[in-house]
Each structure stands twice: as C-alpha cells, then as structure tokens.
Amino acid sequence: MAEGVNPSRRRFLEIGSVALAAGALTAAGGQTQQEVKSGEHSASSSLPLGKENAALYDENPDSVLPPATDHGNVPTFKYPFTLAHKRVQPGGWTRQVTVADLHVSKEIAGVEMRLIAGGIRELHWHNASEWALMLNGNARITCIDPDGRSFVDDVKEGDIWNFPSGYPHSIQGLRPDGCEFLLVFDDGSFDEYETVLLTDWMAHTPPEILAKNFGVPVSAFPPLPEEGRYIFPGTLPGPLAADQRAAQGSLGPSRLPFDFRLMEMPATKKAQGGEVRIVDGSNFKASPQIAAAHVILHPGGLREMHWHPNADEWQYYVKGKGRMTVFAAGARARTMDFEQGDVGYVQRNFPHYIENTGDTDLVFLEVFKASHYQDVSLSNWLTHLPPQLVFDHLGITQETLDKFPREERVVMP
Ligand code: MN
Ligand code: MN
C-alpha cells in the first residue's frame, strides 16, 4: 500500500485510471457497449475532491465508486442507527429508524433499546406487533394472553420474542449489566414514542374513576408523571419462578410462550460459507405475522441471488461487514455497503444478494411482514427449467449449467 493512501482510496484511484483509459479509448475510436456502460464513472468521477468525510468514504466504497454494473436511480436502502436520535432516560436509552428516516421502509420499522440492570421499559402496548432479538445481556419480559393468563420469562442473547398487536408487555434489564435488544414492528410508520403507557393513561384518568374502578380510596394513588415513565430505573426482580407463580395466580401460565430460543435451534441450512435459521409462524406459534431469517456468513460467503415473493425484506446488521446489490428492474441497480447497526431494506420481488466483504463473520437478520418465510433462489429456478430455454437466454453451455447448484443453497459456497 502506498504511504498515506488507505486501501479503499487506493482501490478508487486504480479503478479511476482504468476508467480514464476507457475514456481515452472512446475518444480515439468507436464506442463499444462496454465503454458506454462504464461511462458513469469515467473521467470526471475519477478526480478525488479530497474534502469528503473520510470515515463515511471508507465505509461506503460501493457508493463512492459503484461497480460498473450499477446503473440508474435506486433510492437509498440503508440507514445506520448511529444517525438516529438517541432518547436517553435514567433507566436506559432508545432510538428508532422508521419510514420517516428510510423512505422505502413502508412495511417495517426498527428500534434499538438499552436497559440498565433494573431498568424498565414501562408496561405498555401498541398497534404494531413487536418482534425482538436480544443482542446482549439479559432481561425479564412479561405479557398476558387473551385468556388472561400471564407470561413471565427471562431472555438472553440470541433469544427472540413476539408480542402481538395490543398485548400489554414490559421488559426489564437484569444483572449483571442489563441488556441491549432490537425491536422490529410490522408497520414502517410505527413510532416508539407514541405507545400506550400504563402510567400515562392512569395520569389522564380522573382520580375518582381510578378509585371506583379498583374499589380503593382516591388517596391510594400517588401522583404520576404527566407523560408517563417510559424507561426508568426499577427494582431488580427476584427469582423467575417466584415472579411466574405470583403473576399466574389461579389461572396458570399462558398456553403460548411469547419467546423462542432462536440460536439454540439447529441451523435450517448449513453450508461451507455460513448458516441460516428460519423462524416464522410454523415453528414460533406466537409470531403469526412476522417471519425472519438469521444469517451468518463466513468471510467470503455469499447469501445467494434470490428474491421474496410475499413481502418486503427489512434487514438489521448485527456484526461484520457486507455489501448488497438490489436490482430494481428497468436497468436500475445499486450496491451499498453495510456494517454493524445498519438497517437495510429490499422491496418485495426485487432480486438481491449479500456478500461478506470483511474478514470476520457477517451476521444479519432478514425480517418480513408475513406469516411464512418465502424466497425464490435464482440457481434453483434456472436448474428447474427446460435447459434449452436457459441456453437461449444466457448463452451458456450444458457443462456450465450442470455446475449450477440444483437446489436452494441459501449460502454459497
Ligand atoms: Mn412494545
Ligand atoms: Mn433476501
């Protein structure tokens, strides 16, 4: 590496000179299709301005200099949680990425939340259903089913939960250091700051009604904060079994567990390049409206070329680095780079792949507003057609087609 030139800038300069050479060729003679194709990054685009945000430049090599196959206007499908406003409260913090931030994300919105040990995300509910992945640490969660039976459980890293629309719930950070988790809502315009909070509601109900409703004197209720507690430091809970017993009373526990040990489940598909776990209404009964795939790609691994016929795909990058090209038809394609904490989005039926571009595992979630996970693998499709039809389209030989994977691999190689 030349001194003082970082790897991605160097790559940029190298490709830039190739583009300049292609430009010179064009000027000297006729235009071939290849030369026209590379026109978007020839000549002028190869001159570095030298005033760019260096960190963003390094994180987005495929935006700084798109691959020659990218073309046309495809609206951004990436938004880093880092750019979202962080609402910091005494018991933790939260931030959200909704359709207001990422305009293509109409079907799904996401929230990251951190709770200190004892920190409580207040008892609340909302219209959207809430699917969640624990990223770090431990929490105690509560809910109640439509029969009035209670659910109390502890969740750890790699566990998921789902609270259907209108089911009241809470989350509390446990020892040693609370928790950090991802919440996914099946509505792009969901607003985490406008949920129905227990204390907010109580504070806006006449005291004599509260007294009559619970059969206690008005004086039994101390004043509550005007806007609810939202996230606040609470009392660390005791043993789980005691909390479960106390909450159940004589009714017994909820018949439906609202959580699921996702990372304890064997991989749905495992390959040399990585593995995927698929969870939806068929194996997680409490999640009839959200389907998800948890993908681990080893360095160099590829989430194969595919698309989803039944829903948009909302992505969350848990760790590592990768890139994705989304093809939007009409000769429009765009490649963007992703890393930990980024949200990605692919509209229904837009084909795409995801490649691990780093030297560590790339871990990400694909989440769908759908009862069941569904995708179409390009390789599976092409190997299940009359072969001559494929030869006529792609100009490939029988020998080449014979090497294509004949079933969906999900991950390559
Ligand atoms: Mn909630
Ligand atoms: Mn996908």
CSV table of C-alpha atoms and ligand atoms in Angstrom, one decimal:
chain,number,residue,atom,x,y,z
A,1,MET,CA,0.0,0.0,0.0
A,2,ALA,CA,1.3,3.4,-0.9
A,3,GLU,CA,2.1,5.6,2.2
A,4,GLY,CA,-0.7,7.7,3.4
A,5,VAL,CA,-3.3,6.2,1.0
A,6,ASN,CA,-5.9,3.9,2.6
A,7,PRO,CA,-6.9,0.7,0.9
A,8,SER,CA,-10.3,1.9,-0.3
A,9,ARG,CA,-9.0,5.2,-1.7
A,10,ARG,CA,-6.3,3.3,-3.4
A,11,ARG,CA,-8.8,0.9,-5.0
A,12,PHE,CA,-10.7,4.1,-6.1
A,13,LEU,CA,-7.7,5.5,-7.8
A,14,GLU,CA,-6.9,2.2,-9.5
A,15,ILE,CA,-10.3,1.9,-10.9
A,16,GLY,CA,-10.3,5.6,-11.7
A,17,SER,CA,-7.3,5.1,-14.0
A,18,VAL,CA,-8.9,2.2,-15.7
A,19,ALA,CA,-11.9,4.4,-16.3
A,20,LEU,CA,-9.7,7.1,-17.7
A,21,ALA,CA,-8.1,4.7,-20.1
A,22,ALA,CA,-11.5,3.5,-21.2
A,23,GLY,CA,-12.5,7.2,-21.7
A,24,ALA,CA,-9.4,7.7,-23.9
A,25,LEU,CA,-10.3,4.7,-26.0
A,26,THR,CA,-13.7,6.1,-26.5
A,27,ALA,CA,-12.3,9.4,-27.6
A,28,ALA,CA,-10.0,7.7,-30.1
A,29,GLY,CA,-12.5,5.4,-31.7
A,30,GLY,CA,-16.0,4.0,-31.8
A,31,GLN,CA,-18.0,3.3,-28.6
A,32,THR,CA,-18.4,-0.3,-27.6
A,33,GLN,CA,-21.2,-1.3,-25.3
A,34,GLN,CA,-18.7,-1.9,-22.5
A,35,GLU,CA,-17.3,1.6,-22.8
A,36,VAL,CA,-20.7,3.2,-22.6
A,37,LYS,CA,-21.5,1.0,-19.6
A,38,SER,CA,-18.5,2.4,-17.7
A,39,GLY,CA,-19.5,6.0,-18.6
A,40,GLU,CA,-20.9,6.7,-15.1
A,41,HIS,CA,-17.5,6.5,-13.6
A,42,SER,CA,-15.1,7.7,-16.3
A,43,ALA,CA,-13.1,10.9,-16.5
A,44,SER,CA,-14.6,13.4,-14.1
A,45,SER,CA,-15.7,11.0,-11.4
A,46,SER,CA,-12.2,9.7,-11.0
A,47,LEU,CA,-10.8,13.0,-9.7
A,48,PRO,CA,-10.8,12.9,-5.9
A,49,LEU,CA,-12.2,16.0,-4.3
A,50,GLY,CA,-10.1,15.5,-1.1
A,51,LYS,CA,-12.8,17.0,1.1
A,52,GLU,CA,-15.0,14.1,1.7
A,53,ASN,CA,-16.0,12.8,5.2
A,54,ALA,CA,-13.1,10.3,5.5
A,55,ALA,CA,-15.0,7.8,7.8
A,56,LEU,CA,-18.1,7.7,5.6
A,57,TYR,CA,-15.9,7.4,2.5
A,58,ASP,CA,-14.1,4.3,3.9
A,59,GLU,CA,-17.4,2.7,5.0
A,60,ASN,CA,-19.1,3.1,1.6
A,61,PRO,CA,-16.7,2.1,-1.2
A,62,ASP,CA,-19.6,0.9,-3.4
A,63,SER,CA,-21.3,4.3,-3.2
A,64,VAL,CA,-18.1,6.3,-3.7
A,65,LEU,CA,-17.3,4.2,-6.8
A,66,PRO,CA,-20.2,2.0,-7.8
A,67,PRO,CA,-19.4,-1.3,-9.6
A,68,ALA,CA,-19.7,-0.9,-13.4
A,69,THR,CA,-22.9,-3.0,-13.3
A,70,ASP,CA,-24.7,-0.4,-11.1
A,71,HIS,CA,-26.9,1.9,-13.1
A,72,GLY,CA,-29.8,4.4,-12.8
A,73,ASN,CA,-31.6,5.9,-9.8
A,74,VAL,CA,-32.4,3.5,-7.0
A,75,PRO,CA,-33.4,5.3,-3.8
A,76,THR,CA,-31.2,4.6,-0.8
A,77,PHE,CA,-32.0,1.3,1.1
A,78,LYS,CA,-29.7,1.9,4.0
A,79,TYR,CA,-29.9,3.9,7.3
A,80,PRO,CA,-27.5,3.5,10.1
A,81,PHE,CA,-28.9,3.5,13.6
A,82,THR,CA,-25.9,5.7,14.5
A,83,LEU,CA,-27.6,8.6,12.8
A,84,ALA,CA,-30.9,8.2,14.7
A,85,HIS,CA,-31.7,10.5,17.6
A,86,LYS,CA,-31.0,8.7,20.9
A,87,ARG,CA,-33.6,9.3,23.6
A,88,VAL,CA,-31.6,8.9,26.8
A,89,GLN,CA,-33.5,8.3,30.1
A,90,PRO,CA,-32.3,7.4,33.6
A,91,GLY,CA,-33.0,3.7,33.1
A,92,GLY,CA,-31.6,3.3,29.6
A,93,TRP,CA,-31.9,4.7,26.1
A,94,THR,CA,-33.6,4.0,22.8
A,95,ARG,CA,-33.5,5.1,19.1
A,96,GLN,CA,-35.6,4.3,16.1
A,97,VAL,CA,-35.4,4.0,12.3
A,98,THR,CA,-38.8,4.4,10.7
A,99,VAL,CA,-40.2,5.3,7.2
A,100,ALA,CA,-39.6,8.9,8.2
A,101,ASP,CA,-35.8,8.2,8.1
A,102,LEU,CA,-35.6,5.4,5.5
A,103,HIS,CA,-38.3,6.2,2.9
A,104,VAL,CA,-38.6,2.8,1.3
A,105,SER,CA,-39.2,1.0,4.6
A,106,LYS,CA,-43.0,1.1,4.5
A,107,GLU,CA,-43.8,-2.3,6.0
A,108,ILE,CA,-41.4,-2.4,8.9
A,109,ALA,CA,-39.8,0.0,11.5
A,110,GLY,CA,-37.0,-0.9,13.9
A,111,VAL,CA,-35.9,0.2,17.4
A,112,GLU,CA,-32.7,-0.4,19.4
A,113,MET,CA,-33.0,-0.2,23.1
A,114,ARG,CA,-30.6,-0.4,26.1
A,115,LEU,CA,-31.8,-1.0,29.7
A,116,ILE,CA,-29.5,-0.8,32.7
A,117,ALA,CA,-29.8,-3.6,35.3
A,118,GLY,CA,-33.2,-3.0,36.9
A,119,GLY,CA,-34.1,-0.5,34.1
A,120,ILE,CA,-37.7,-1.0,33.0
A,121,ARG,CA,-39.3,-0.3,29.6
A,122,GLU,CA,-42.7,0.6,31.1
A,123,LEU,CA,-45.8,-1.6,30.8
A,124,HIS,CA,-47.4,-0.7,27.5
A,125,TRP,CA,-48.9,-1.8,24.3
A,126,HIS,CA,-49.3,-0.6,20.7
A,127,ASN,CA,-51.0,-1.4,17.4
A,128,ALA,CA,-48.0,-2.9,15.6
A,129,SER,CA,-46.8,-6.3,16.7
A,130,GLU,CA,-43.4,-6.4,18.3
A,131,TRP,CA,-40.8,-9.0,17.2
A,132,ALA,CA,-37.4,-8.7,19.0
A,133,LEU,CA,-33.9,-10.1,19.2
A,134,MET,CA,-31.8,-9.9,22.3
A,135,LEU,CA,-28.4,-8.6,21.2
A,136,ASN,CA,-26.6,-8.5,24.6
A,137,GLY,CA,-27.3,-9.3,28.2
A,138,ASN,CA,-30.4,-10.5,30.0
A,139,ALA,CA,-34.0,-9.3,30.5
A,140,ARG,CA,-37.2,-10.4,32.2
A,141,ILE,CA,-40.2,-9.9,29.9
A,142,THR,CA,-43.9,-10.1,30.8
A,143,CYS,CA,-47.1,-10.3,28.7
A,144,ILE,CA,-50.6,-11.7,29.1
A,145,ASP,CA,-52.6,-13.8,26.6
A,146,PRO,CA,-56.2,-13.2,25.5
A,147,ASP,CA,-57.5,-15.7,28.1
A,148,GLY,CA,-56.0,-13.5,30.8
A,149,ARG,CA,-53.1,-16.0,31.5
A,150,SER,CA,-49.8,-14.4,32.3
A,151,PHE,CA,-46.4,-14.9,30.7
A,152,VAL,CA,-43.2,-14.1,32.5
A,153,ASP,CA,-39.8,-15.3,31.3
A,154,ASP,CA,-36.1,-14.4,31.1
A,155,VAL,CA,-34.4,-13.9,27.8
A,156,LYS,CA,-30.7,-13.8,26.9
A,157,GLU,CA,-28.5,-13.1,23.8
A,158,GLY,CA,-29.9,-14.9,20.8
A,159,ASP,CA,-33.4,-15.3,22.1
A,160,ILE,CA,-36.4,-13.7,20.3
A,161,TRP,CA,-39.9,-12.7,21.4
A,162,ASN,CA,-43.1,-11.6,19.7
A,163,PHE,CA,-45.9,-9.6,21.3
A,164,PRO,CA,-49.0,-9.4,19.1
A,165,SER,CA,-50.8,-6.1,18.5
A,166,GLY,CA,-52.5,-4.8,21.6
A,167,TYR,CA,-51.0,-7.4,24.0
A,168,PRO,CA,-49.6,-5.4,27.0
A,169,HIS,CA,-46.0,-6.2,27.9
A,170,SER,CA,-42.8,-5.0,29.7
A,171,ILE,CA,-39.1,-5.5,29.5
A,172,GLN,CA,-36.7,-5.2,32.4
A,173,GLY,CA,-32.9,-5.4,32.4
A,174,LEU,CA,-31.3,-7.9,34.7
A,175,ARG,CA,-27.9,-8.4,36.3
A,176,PRO,CA,-25.0,-8.1,35.7
A,177,ASP,CA,-25.3,-5.2,33.2
A,178,GLY,CA,-28.9,-5.0,31.9
A,179,CYS,CA,-29.3,-5.6,28.1
A,180,GLU,CA,-29.5,-4.3,24.6
A,181,PHE,CA,-32.0,-5.5,22.1
A,182,LEU,CA,-33.6,-4.9,18.7
A,183,LEU,CA,-37.3,-4.4,18.3
A,184,VAL,CA,-39.0,-4.9,14.9
A,185,PHE,CA,-42.5,-3.6,14.2
A,186,ASP,CA,-44.7,-4.6,11.3
A,187,ASP,CA,-45.5,-1.0,10.3
A,188,GLY,CA,-43.0,1.3,8.8
A,189,SER,CA,-44.6,4.4,10.4
A,190,PHE,CA,-44.6,2.9,13.9
A,191,ASP,CA,-43.5,5.4,16.5
A,192,GLU,CA,-41.9,4.0,19.6
A,193,TYR,CA,-42.5,7.3,21.4
A,194,GLU,CA,-46.3,7.1,21.0
A,195,THR,CA,-47.2,3.8,22.6
A,196,VAL,CA,-49.9,3.4,25.2
A,197,LEU,CA,-48.1,3.7,28.6
A,198,LEU,CA,-49.7,2.4,31.8
A,199,THR,CA,-48.7,5.5,33.9
A,200,ASP,CA,-49.6,7.9,31.1
A,201,TRP,CA,-53.1,6.5,30.9
A,202,MET,CA,-53.6,6.5,34.7
A,203,ALA,CA,-52.3,10.1,34.9
A,204,HIS,CA,-55.0,11.1,32.4
A,205,THR,CA,-57.9,9.3,34.2
A,206,PRO,CA,-59.9,11.2,36.8
A,207,PRO,CA,-58.8,10.0,40.3
A,208,GLU,CA,-62.4,9.2,41.4
A,209,ILE,CA,-62.7,6.9,38.4
A,210,LEU,CA,-59.4,5.1,39.4
A,211,ALA,CA,-60.8,4.7,42.9
A,212,LYS,CA,-64.2,3.3,41.7
A,213,ASN,CA,-62.5,1.0,39.1
A,214,PHE,CA,-60.2,-0.7,41.6
A,215,GLY,CA,-62.5,-0.4,44.7
A,216,VAL,CA,-59.9,1.6,46.7
A,217,PRO,CA,-59.9,5.1,48.2
A,218,VAL,CA,-58.7,8.1,45.9
A,219,SER,CA,-55.8,8.6,48.4
A,220,ALA,CA,-54.4,5.1,47.4
A,221,PHE,CA,-52.8,6.5,44.2
A,222,PRO,CA,-49.8,8.9,44.5
A,223,PRO,CA,-49.5,11.4,41.7
A,224,LEU,CA,-47.9,10.1,38.4
A,225,PRO,CA,-45.6,11.9,35.9
A,226,GLU,CA,-47.6,13.8,33.3
A,227,GLU,CA,-46.1,12.0,30.3
A,228,GLY,CA,-45.6,8.5,31.8
A,229,ARG,CA,-42.4,6.9,32.9
A,230,TYR,CA,-41.4,5.2,29.6
A,231,ILE,CA,-37.9,4.0,30.6
A,232,PHE,CA,-37.0,4.2,34.3
A,233,PRO,CA,-34.7,2.6,36.9
A,234,GLY,CA,-36.8,0.0,38.8
A,235,THR,CA,-36.3,-2.6,41.5
A,236,LEU,CA,-34.3,-5.7,40.4
A,237,PRO,CA,-36.7,-8.6,40.3
A,238,GLY,CA,-36.1,-11.8,42.4
A,239,PRO,CA,-36.1,-15.4,41.2
A,240,LEU,CA,-38.0,-16.1,38.0
A,241,ALA,CA,-40.1,-18.9,39.4
A,242,ALA,CA,-41.5,-16.7,42.2
A,243,ASP,CA,-42.4,-14.0,39.7
A,244,GLN,CA,-44.1,-16.6,37.5
A,245,ARG,CA,-46.1,-18.0,40.4
A,246,ALA,CA,-47.2,-14.6,41.7
A,247,ALA,CA,-48.3,-13.5,38.2
A,248,GLN,CA,-50.2,-16.7,37.4
A,249,GLY,CA,-52.5,-16.7,40.4
A,250,SER,CA,-55.0,-19.5,40.0
A,251,LEU,CA,-55.3,-19.2,36.2
A,252,GLY,CA,-52.0,-20.9,35.3
A,253,PRO,CA,-49.4,-19.8,32.7
A,254,SER,CA,-50.1,-18.6,29.2
A,255,ARG,CA,-50.6,-21.5,26.8
A,256,LEU,CA,-48.5,-19.8,24.2
A,257,PRO,CA,-44.8,-18.9,25.0
A,258,PHE,CA,-44.1,-15.5,23.6
A,259,ASP,CA,-40.4,-16.1,23.4
A,260,PHE,CA,-38.2,-18.6,21.4
A,261,ARG,CA,-34.6,-19.7,21.8
A,262,LEU,CA,-33.6,-18.9,18.2
A,263,MET,CA,-29.8,-19.5,18.5
A,264,GLU,CA,-30.4,-22.8,20.3
A,265,MET,CA,-32.3,-24.1,17.3
A,266,PRO,CA,-30.2,-26.2,14.8
A,267,ALA,CA,-29.4,-24.3,11.6
A,268,THR,CA,-32.2,-24.6,9.0
A,269,LYS,CA,-29.5,-24.7,6.3
A,270,LYS,CA,-25.8,-25.0,6.8
A,271,ALA,CA,-23.1,-24.7,4.1
A,272,GLN,CA,-19.3,-24.1,4.0
A,273,GLY,CA,-19.9,-20.4,3.6
A,274,GLY,CA,-22.3,-20.0,6.5
A,275,GLU,CA,-25.7,-20.9,8.0
A,276,VAL,CA,-29.2,-19.7,8.3
A,277,ARG,CA,-32.0,-20.1,10.9
A,278,ILE,CA,-35.6,-19.5,9.7
A,279,VAL,CA,-38.3,-18.7,12.2
A,280,ASP,CA,-41.9,-17.9,11.3
A,281,GLY,CA,-45.5,-18.9,12.2
A,282,SER,CA,-44.7,-22.6,11.5
A,283,ASN,CA,-42.1,-23.0,14.3
A,284,PHE,CA,-42.8,-20.0,16.5
A,285,LYS,CA,-46.6,-20.1,17.1
A,286,ALA,CA,-46.7,-16.7,18.9
A,287,SER,CA,-45.4,-15.0,15.7
A,288,PRO,CA,-48.1,-15.4,13.1
A,289,GLN,CA,-47.3,-12.0,11.4
A,290,ILE,CA,-43.5,-11.8,11.3
A,291,ALA,CA,-41.1,-14.2,9.5
A,292,ALA,CA,-37.4,-13.9,9.9
A,293,ALA,CA,-34.1,-15.4,8.8
A,294,HIS,CA,-31.0,-15.1,11.0
A,295,VAL,CA,-27.9,-15.4,8.7
A,296,ILE,CA,-24.3,-16.0,9.5
A,297,LEU,CA,-21.9,-15.6,6.5
A,298,HIS,CA,-18.3,-16.5,7.0
A,299,PRO,CA,-15.6,-14.3,5.3
A,300,GLY,CA,-16.1,-14.5,1.5
A,301,GLY,CA,-19.6,-16.2,1.9
A,302,LEU,CA,-22.5,-15.1,-0.3
A,303,ARG,CA,-26.2,-15.1,0.6
A,304,GLU,CA,-27.2,-16.4,-2.9
A,305,MET,CA,-29.0,-14.4,-5.5
A,306,HIS,CA,-32.8,-14.5,-4.7
A,307,TRP,CA,-36.0,-12.6,-4.1
A,308,HIS,CA,-39.0,-12.7,-1.9
A,309,PRO,CA,-42.5,-13.0,-3.5
A,310,ASN,CA,-44.5,-12.4,-0.3
A,311,ALA,CA,-43.1,-9.3,1.5
A,312,ASP,CA,-40.5,-6.6,1.7
A,313,GLU,CA,-37.3,-7.5,3.5
A,314,TRP,CA,-36.1,-5.4,6.4
A,315,GLN,CA,-32.5,-6.1,7.4
A,316,TYR,CA,-30.5,-5.4,10.6
A,317,TYR,CA,-26.8,-5.9,10.5
A,318,VAL,CA,-25.7,-7.4,13.9
A,319,LYS,CA,-22.0,-7.6,13.1
A,320,GLY,CA,-19.4,-7.7,10.4
A,321,LYS,CA,-19.2,-6.0,7.0
A,322,GLY,CA,-21.0,-6.8,3.8
A,323,ARG,CA,-22.4,-5.4,0.6
A,324,MET,CA,-25.7,-5.9,-1.2
A,325,THR,CA,-26.8,-5.1,-4.7
A,326,VAL,CA,-30.5,-4.5,-5.2
A,327,PHE,CA,-31.8,-4.8,-8.8
A,328,ALA,CA,-34.9,-2.7,-9.3
A,329,ALA,CA,-35.7,-3.6,-12.9
A,330,GLY,CA,-35.6,-1.2,-15.9
A,331,ALA,CA,-31.7,-1.4,-15.9
A,332,ARG,CA,-31.6,0.1,-12.4
A,333,ALA,CA,-29.3,-1.5,-9.8
A,334,ARG,CA,-27.5,-0.1,-6.8
A,335,THR,CA,-24.8,-1.5,-4.5
A,336,MET,CA,-24.5,-0.4,-0.9
A,337,ASP,CA,-22.2,-1.3,2.0
A,338,PHE,CA,-23.4,-2.4,5.4
A,339,GLU,CA,-22.0,-2.9,8.9
A,340,GLN,CA,-23.0,-3.3,12.5
A,341,GLY,CA,-26.1,-1.3,13.4
A,342,ASP,CA,-27.2,-0.6,9.8
A,343,VAL,CA,-30.7,-1.1,8.6
A,344,GLY,CA,-31.2,-2.4,5.0
A,345,TYR,CA,-34.4,-2.7,3.0
A,346,VAL,CA,-35.4,-4.6,-0.1
A,347,GLN,CA,-38.8,-4.2,-1.7
A,348,ARG,CA,-40.8,-7.3,-2.5
A,349,ASN,CA,-39.7,-9.1,-5.6
A,350,PHE,CA,-36.5,-7.0,-6.1
A,351,PRO,CA,-33.7,-9.5,-6.5
A,352,HIS,CA,-30.6,-9.2,-4.4
A,353,TYR,CA,-27.5,-10.9,-2.9
A,354,ILE,CA,-25.5,-10.2,0.2
A,355,GLU,CA,-21.7,-10.8,0.3
A,356,ASN,CA,-19.4,-10.8,3.3
A,357,THR,CA,-16.7,-8.2,2.4
A,358,GLY,CA,-15.0,-8.3,5.8
A,359,ASP,CA,-12.5,-10.7,7.5
A,360,THR,CA,-14.9,-11.7,10.3
A,361,ASP,CA,-18.4,-13.4,10.2
A,362,LEU,CA,-21.2,-11.2,8.8
A,363,VAL,CA,-24.3,-11.7,10.9
A,364,PHE,CA,-27.6,-10.1,9.9
A,365,LEU,CA,-31.4,-10.5,10.2
A,366,GLU,CA,-33.9,-10.6,7.4
A,367,VAL,CA,-37.4,-9.8,8.7
A,368,PHE,CA,-40.7,-9.9,6.8
A,369,LYS,CA,-44.2,-8.9,7.5
A,370,ALA,CA,-45.5,-12.3,6.6
A,371,SER,CA,-46.8,-15.4,8.3
A,372,HIS,CA,-44.2,-17.6,6.5
A,373,TYR,CA,-40.7,-17.2,5.1
A,374,GLN,CA,-40.6,-17.4,1.4
A,375,ASP,CA,-37.9,-16.9,-1.2
A,376,VAL,CA,-37.0,-17.8,-4.8
A,377,SER,CA,-33.5,-18.9,-5.5
A,378,LEU,CA,-32.1,-17.9,-8.9
A,379,SER,CA,-30.0,-21.1,-9.1
A,380,ASN,CA,-32.8,-23.4,-8.1
A,381,TRP,CA,-35.1,-21.7,-10.7
A,382,LEU,CA,-32.6,-21.9,-13.6
A,383,THR,CA,-31.9,-25.6,-12.9
A,384,HIS,CA,-35.6,-26.4,-13.0
A,385,LEU,CA,-36.4,-25.2,-16.5
A,386,PRO,CA,-36.1,-26.9,-19.9
A,387,PRO,CA,-32.3,-26.5,-20.3
A,388,GLN,CA,-32.5,-25.1,-23.9
A,389,LEU,CA,-34.6,-22.2,-22.6
A,390,VAL,CA,-31.7,-21.3,-20.3
A,391,PHE,CA,-29.1,-21.7,-23.0
A,392,ASP,CA,-31.0,-19.4,-25.4
A,393,HIS,CA,-31.2,-16.7,-22.7
A,394,LEU,CA,-27.8,-16.7,-21.2
A,395,GLY,CA,-25.6,-18.2,-24.0
A,396,ILE,CA,-24.1,-20.7,-21.5
A,397,THR,CA,-23.3,-24.3,-22.3
A,398,GLN,CA,-24.7,-27.5,-20.8
A,399,GLU,CA,-21.4,-28.0,-19.0
A,400,THR,CA,-21.8,-24.7,-17.2
A,401,LEU,CA,-25.5,-25.3,-16.3
A,402,ASP,CA,-24.5,-28.7,-14.9
A,403,LYS,CA,-22.3,-26.9,-12.3
A,404,PHE,CA,-25.1,-24.7,-11.0
A,405,PRO,CA,-26.5,-25.8,-7.6
A,406,ARG,CA,-29.6,-27.7,-8.4
A,407,GLU,CA,-31.4,-26.8,-5.2
A,408,GLU,CA,-31.6,-23.8,-3.0
A,409,ARG,CA,-28.3,-23.5,-1.0
A,410,VAL,CA,-29.2,-20.1,0.6
A,411,VAL,CA,-25.5,-19.6,1.3
A,412,MET,CA,-22.6,-20.1,-1.1
A,413,PRO,CA,-20.2,-21.7,-1.3
B,1,MN,MN,-43.5,-2.7,22.9
B,2,MN,MN,-33.4,-11.6,0.9
